[in-house]
PDB file of C-alpha atoms in Angstrom:
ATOM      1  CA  UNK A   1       2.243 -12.041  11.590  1.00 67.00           C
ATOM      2  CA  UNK A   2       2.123  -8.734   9.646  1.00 78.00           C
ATOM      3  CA  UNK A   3       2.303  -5.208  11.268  1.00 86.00           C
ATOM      4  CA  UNK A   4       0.098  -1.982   9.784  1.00 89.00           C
ATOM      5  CA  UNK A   5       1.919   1.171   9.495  1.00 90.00           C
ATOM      6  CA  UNK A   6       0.078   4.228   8.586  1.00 92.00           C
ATOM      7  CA  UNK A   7       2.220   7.564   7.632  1.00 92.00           C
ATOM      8  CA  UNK A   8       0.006  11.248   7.126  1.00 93.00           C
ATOM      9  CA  UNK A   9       2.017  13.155   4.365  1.00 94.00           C
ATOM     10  CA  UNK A  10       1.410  16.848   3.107  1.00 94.00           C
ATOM     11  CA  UNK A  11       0.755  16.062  -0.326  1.00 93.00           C
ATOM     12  CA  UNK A  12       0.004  12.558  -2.593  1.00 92.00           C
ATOM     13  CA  UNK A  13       3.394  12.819  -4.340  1.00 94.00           C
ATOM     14  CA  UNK A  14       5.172  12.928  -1.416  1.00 94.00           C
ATOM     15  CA  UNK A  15       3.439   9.520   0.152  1.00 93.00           C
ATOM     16  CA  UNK A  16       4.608   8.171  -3.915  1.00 93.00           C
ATOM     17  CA  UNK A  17       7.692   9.148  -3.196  1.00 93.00           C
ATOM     18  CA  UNK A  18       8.291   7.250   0.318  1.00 92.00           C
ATOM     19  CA  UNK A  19       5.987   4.240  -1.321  1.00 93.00           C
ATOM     20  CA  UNK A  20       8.617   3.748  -3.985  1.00 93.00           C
ATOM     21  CA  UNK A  21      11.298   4.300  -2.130  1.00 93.00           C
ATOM     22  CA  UNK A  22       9.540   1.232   0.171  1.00 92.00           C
ATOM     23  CA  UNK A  23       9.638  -0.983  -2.437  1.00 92.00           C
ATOM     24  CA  UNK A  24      13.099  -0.437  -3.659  1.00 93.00           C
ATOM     25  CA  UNK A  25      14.065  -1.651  -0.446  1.00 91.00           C
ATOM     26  CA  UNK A  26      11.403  -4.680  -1.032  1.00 91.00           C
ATOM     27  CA  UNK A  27      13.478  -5.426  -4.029  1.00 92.00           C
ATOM     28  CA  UNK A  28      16.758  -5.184  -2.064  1.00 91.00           C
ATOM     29  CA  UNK A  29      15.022  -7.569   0.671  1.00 90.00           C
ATOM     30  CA  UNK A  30      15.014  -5.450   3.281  1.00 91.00           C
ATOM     31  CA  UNK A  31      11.212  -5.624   4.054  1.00 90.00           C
ATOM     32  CA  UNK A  32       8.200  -7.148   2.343  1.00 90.00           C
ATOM     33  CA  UNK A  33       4.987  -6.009   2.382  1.00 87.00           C
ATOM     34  CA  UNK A  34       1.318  -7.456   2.036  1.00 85.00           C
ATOM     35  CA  UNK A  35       0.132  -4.110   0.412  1.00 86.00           C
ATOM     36  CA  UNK A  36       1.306  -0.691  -0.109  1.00 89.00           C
ATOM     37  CA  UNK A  37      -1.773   1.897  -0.356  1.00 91.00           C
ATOM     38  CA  UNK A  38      -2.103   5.629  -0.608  1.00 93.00           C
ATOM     39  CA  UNK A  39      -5.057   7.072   0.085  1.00 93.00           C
ATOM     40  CA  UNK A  40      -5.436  11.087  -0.644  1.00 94.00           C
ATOM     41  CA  UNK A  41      -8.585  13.455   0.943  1.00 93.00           C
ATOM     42  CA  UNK A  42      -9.993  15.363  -1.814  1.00 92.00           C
ATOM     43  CA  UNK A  43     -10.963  19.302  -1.302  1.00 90.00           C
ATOM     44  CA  UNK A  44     -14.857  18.023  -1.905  1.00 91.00           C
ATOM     45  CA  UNK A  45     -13.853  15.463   1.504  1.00 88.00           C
ATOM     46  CA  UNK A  46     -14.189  12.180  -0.844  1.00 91.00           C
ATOM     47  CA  UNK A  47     -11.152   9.606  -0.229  1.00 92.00           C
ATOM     48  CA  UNK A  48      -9.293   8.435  -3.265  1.00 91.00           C
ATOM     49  CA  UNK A  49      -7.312   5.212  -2.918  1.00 88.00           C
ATOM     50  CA  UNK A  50      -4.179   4.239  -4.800  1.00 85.00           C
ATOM     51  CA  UNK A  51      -3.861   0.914  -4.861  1.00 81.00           C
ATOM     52  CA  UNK A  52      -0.681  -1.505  -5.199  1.00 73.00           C
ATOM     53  CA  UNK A  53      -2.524  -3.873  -7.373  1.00 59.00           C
ATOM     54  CA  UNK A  54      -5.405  -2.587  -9.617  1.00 55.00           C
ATOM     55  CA  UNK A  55      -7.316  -6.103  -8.969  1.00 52.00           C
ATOM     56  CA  UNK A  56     -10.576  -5.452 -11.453  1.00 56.00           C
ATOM     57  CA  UNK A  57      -7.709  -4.937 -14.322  1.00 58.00           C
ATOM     58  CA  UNK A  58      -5.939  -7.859 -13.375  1.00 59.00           C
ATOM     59  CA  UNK A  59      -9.573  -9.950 -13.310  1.00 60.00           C
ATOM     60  CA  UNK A  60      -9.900  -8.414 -16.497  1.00 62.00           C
ATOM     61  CA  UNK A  61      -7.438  -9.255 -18.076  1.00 67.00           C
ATOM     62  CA  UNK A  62      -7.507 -13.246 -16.566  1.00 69.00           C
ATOM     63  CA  UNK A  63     -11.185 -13.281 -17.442  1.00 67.00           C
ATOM     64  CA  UNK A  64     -10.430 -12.308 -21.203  1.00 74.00           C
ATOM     65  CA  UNK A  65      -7.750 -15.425 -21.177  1.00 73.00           C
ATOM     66  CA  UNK A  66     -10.217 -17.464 -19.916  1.00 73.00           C
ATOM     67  CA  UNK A  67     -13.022 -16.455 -21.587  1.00 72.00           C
ATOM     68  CA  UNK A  68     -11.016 -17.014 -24.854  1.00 76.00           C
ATOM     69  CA  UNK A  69     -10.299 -20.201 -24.349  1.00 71.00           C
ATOM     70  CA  UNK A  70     -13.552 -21.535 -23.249  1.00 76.00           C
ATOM     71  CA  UNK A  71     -14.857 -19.794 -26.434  1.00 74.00           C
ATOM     72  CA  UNK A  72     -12.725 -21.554 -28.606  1.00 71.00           C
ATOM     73  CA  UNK A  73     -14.768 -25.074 -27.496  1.00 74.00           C
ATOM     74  CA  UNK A  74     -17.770 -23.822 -28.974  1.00 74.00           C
ATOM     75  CA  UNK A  75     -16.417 -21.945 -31.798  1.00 75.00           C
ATOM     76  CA  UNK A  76     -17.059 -18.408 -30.366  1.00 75.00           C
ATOM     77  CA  UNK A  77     -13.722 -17.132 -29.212  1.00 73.00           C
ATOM     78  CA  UNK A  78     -14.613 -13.163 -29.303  1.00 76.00           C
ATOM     79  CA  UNK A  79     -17.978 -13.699 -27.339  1.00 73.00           C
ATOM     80  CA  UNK A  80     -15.697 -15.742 -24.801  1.00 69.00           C
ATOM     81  CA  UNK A  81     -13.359 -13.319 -24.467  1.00 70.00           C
ATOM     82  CA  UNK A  82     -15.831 -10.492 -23.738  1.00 75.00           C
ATOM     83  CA  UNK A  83     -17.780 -12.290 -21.127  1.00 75.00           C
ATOM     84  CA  UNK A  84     -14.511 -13.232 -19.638  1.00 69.00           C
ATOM     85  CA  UNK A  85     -13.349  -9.723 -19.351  1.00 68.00           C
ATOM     86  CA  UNK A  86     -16.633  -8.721 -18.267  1.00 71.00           C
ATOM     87  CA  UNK A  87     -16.583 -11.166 -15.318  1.00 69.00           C
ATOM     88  CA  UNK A  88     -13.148 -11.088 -14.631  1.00 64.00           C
ATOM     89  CA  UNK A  89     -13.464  -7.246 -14.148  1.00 62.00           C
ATOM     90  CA  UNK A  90     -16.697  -7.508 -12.187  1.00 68.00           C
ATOM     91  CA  UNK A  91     -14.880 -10.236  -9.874  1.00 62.00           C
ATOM     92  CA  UNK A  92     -11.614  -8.176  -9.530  1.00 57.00           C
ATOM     93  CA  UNK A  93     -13.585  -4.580  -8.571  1.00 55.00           C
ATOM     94  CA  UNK A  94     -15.167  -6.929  -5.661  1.00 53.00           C
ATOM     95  CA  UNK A  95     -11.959  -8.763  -4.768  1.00 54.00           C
ATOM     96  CA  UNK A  96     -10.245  -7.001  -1.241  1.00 51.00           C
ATOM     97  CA  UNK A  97      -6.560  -7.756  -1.379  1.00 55.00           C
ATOM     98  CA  UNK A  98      -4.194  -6.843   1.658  1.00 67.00           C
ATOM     99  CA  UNK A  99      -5.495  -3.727   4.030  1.00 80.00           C
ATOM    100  CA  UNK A 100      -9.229  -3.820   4.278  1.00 82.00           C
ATOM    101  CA  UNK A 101     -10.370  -0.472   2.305  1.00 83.00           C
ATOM    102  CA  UNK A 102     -13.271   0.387   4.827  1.00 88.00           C
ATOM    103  CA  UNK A 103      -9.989   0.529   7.154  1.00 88.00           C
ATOM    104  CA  UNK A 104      -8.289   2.976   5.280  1.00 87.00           C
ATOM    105  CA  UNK A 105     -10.964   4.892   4.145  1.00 90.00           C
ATOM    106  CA  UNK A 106     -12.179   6.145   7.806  1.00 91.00           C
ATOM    107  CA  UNK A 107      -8.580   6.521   8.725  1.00 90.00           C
ATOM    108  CA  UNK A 108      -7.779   8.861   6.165  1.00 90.00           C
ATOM    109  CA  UNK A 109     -11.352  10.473   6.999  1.00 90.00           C
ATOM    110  CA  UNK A 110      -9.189  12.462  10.136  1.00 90.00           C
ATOM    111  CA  UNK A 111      -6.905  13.504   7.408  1.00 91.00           C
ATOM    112  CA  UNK A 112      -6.826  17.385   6.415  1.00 90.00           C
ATOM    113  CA  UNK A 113      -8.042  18.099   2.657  1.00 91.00           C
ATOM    114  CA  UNK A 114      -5.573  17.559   0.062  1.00 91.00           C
ATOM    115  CA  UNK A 115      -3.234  15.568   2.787  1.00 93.00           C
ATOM    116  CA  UNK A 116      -2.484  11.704   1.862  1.00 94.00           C
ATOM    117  CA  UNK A 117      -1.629   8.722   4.042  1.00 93.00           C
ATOM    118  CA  UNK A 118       0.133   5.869   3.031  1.00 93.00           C
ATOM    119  CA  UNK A 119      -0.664   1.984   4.441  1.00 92.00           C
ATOM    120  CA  UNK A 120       1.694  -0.508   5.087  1.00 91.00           C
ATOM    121  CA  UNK A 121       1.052  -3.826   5.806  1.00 89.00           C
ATOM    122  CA  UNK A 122       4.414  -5.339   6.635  1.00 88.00           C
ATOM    123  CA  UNK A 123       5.079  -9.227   6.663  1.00 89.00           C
ATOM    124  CA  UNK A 124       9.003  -8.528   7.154  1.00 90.00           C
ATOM    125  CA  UNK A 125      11.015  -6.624   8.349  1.00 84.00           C
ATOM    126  CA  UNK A 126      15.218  -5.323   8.704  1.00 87.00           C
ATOM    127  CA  UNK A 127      14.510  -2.729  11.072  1.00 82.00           C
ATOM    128  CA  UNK A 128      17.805  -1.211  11.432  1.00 84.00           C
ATOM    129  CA  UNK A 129      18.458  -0.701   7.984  1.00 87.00           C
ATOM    130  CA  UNK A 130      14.900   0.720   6.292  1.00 88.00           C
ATOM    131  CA  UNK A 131      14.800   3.278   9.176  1.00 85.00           C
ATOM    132  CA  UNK A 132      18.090   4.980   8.490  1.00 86.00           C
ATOM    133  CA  UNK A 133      16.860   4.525   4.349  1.00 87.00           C
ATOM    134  CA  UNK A 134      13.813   6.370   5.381  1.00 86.00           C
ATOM    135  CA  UNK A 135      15.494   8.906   8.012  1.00 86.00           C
ATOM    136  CA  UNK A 136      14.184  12.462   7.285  1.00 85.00           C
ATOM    137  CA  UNK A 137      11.481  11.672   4.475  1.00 87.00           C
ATOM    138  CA  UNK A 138       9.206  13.805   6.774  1.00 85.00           C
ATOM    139  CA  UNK A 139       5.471  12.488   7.834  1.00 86.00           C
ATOM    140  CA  UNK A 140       3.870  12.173  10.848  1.00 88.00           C
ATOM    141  CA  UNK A 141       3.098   8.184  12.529  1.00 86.00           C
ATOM    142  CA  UNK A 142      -0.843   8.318  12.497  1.00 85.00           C
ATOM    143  CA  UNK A 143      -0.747   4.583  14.050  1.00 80.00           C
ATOM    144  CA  UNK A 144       1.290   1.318  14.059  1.00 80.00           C
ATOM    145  CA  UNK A 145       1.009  -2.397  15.299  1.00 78.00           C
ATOM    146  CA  UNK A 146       4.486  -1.460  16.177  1.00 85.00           C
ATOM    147  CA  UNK A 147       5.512  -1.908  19.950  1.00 82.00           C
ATOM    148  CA  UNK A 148       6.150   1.360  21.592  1.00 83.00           C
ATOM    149  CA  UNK A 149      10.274   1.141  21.065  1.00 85.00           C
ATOM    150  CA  UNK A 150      10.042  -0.016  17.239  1.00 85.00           C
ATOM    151  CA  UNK A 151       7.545   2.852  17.113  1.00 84.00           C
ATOM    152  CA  UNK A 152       8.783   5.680  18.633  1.00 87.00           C
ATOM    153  CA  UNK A 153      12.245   4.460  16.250  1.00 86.00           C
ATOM    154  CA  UNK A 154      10.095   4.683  13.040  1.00 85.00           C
ATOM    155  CA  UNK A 155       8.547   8.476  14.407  1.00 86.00           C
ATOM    156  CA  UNK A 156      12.473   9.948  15.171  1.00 86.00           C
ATOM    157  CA  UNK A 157      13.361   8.398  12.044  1.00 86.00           C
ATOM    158  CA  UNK A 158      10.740   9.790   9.555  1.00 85.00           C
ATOM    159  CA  UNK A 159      11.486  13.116  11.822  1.00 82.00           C
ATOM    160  CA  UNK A 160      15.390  12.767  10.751  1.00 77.00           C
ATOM    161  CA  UNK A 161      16.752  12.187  14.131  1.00 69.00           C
ATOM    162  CA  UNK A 162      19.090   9.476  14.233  1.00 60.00           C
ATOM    163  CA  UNK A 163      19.625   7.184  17.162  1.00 56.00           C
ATOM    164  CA  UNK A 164      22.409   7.660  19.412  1.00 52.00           C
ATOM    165  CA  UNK A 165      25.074   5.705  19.019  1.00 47.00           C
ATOM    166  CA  UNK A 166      26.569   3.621  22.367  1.00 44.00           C
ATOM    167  CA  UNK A 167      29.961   5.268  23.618  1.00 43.00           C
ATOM    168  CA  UNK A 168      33.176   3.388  23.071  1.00 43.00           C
TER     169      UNK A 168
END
């Protein structure tokens, strides 16, 4: 079972920041996520989203291998390679991967302008050690699938406060 964390930050290079600092601790095993978005209010109130995985350039880019090589059967291995691109891209742009974007979208609606909020969707999890990696990176808890103990842990950890430690 996954768990959703969603952080507000002041600014979109800030939630970058904590994101890749997220999955440098992904690549040291220390949690793995299902999908890592960022999704920034814009001053005219629109909602930007930063996705993980750009999924219509990854259908692209499938659909021009594909298309290539069915075009090489009948002798046509450009026109192949366009439609394939063409559907690929069309099939990626309505592909929904990980956290569902209407989700994020009227979360970071309560966001002020110019603010950014990144989603995690977290299949695993070293608890211990990615909050004292992210102790202090600032950010306020908007909501969690958390229970209230791993919770309240992740909001005195992004705060900077670090857990007392049991007497001796």
């Amino acid at each position: 079972m996954s768990d959703l964390v969603v952080i507000a930050f002041p600014s979109e290079e800030k939630a970058e920041e904590v994101r890749q600092k997220v999955l440098e601790l992904q690549k040291d095993y220390l949690i793995e996520l299902g999908d890592a978005v960022i999704a920034v209010k814009q001053p005219n109130g629109h909602i930007k989203l930063n996705q993980l995985v750009n999924t219509t350039a990854v259908g692209a880019v499938s659909g021009t291998l594909w298309g290539t090589l069915i075009g090489l059967i009948f002798l046509q291995p450009l026109l192949g390679a366009a439609i394939g691109a063409a559907s690929g891209a069309v099939g990626g742009a309505l592909a929904d991967v990980g956290i569902d974007d209407k989700f994020i979208k009227e979360v970071a609606e309560t966001l002020d302008s110019g603010n950014a909020a990144l989603f995690l969707l977290i299949r695993k999890l070293t608890a211990d050690k990615v909050l004292a990696d992210l102790t202090g990176v600032g950010g306020t808890v908007l909501r969690t699938s958390f229970d209230h103990t791993k919770e309240q842990a992740l909001r005195d950890a992004l705060a900077g406060v670090t857990p007392a430690q049991p007497a001796a």
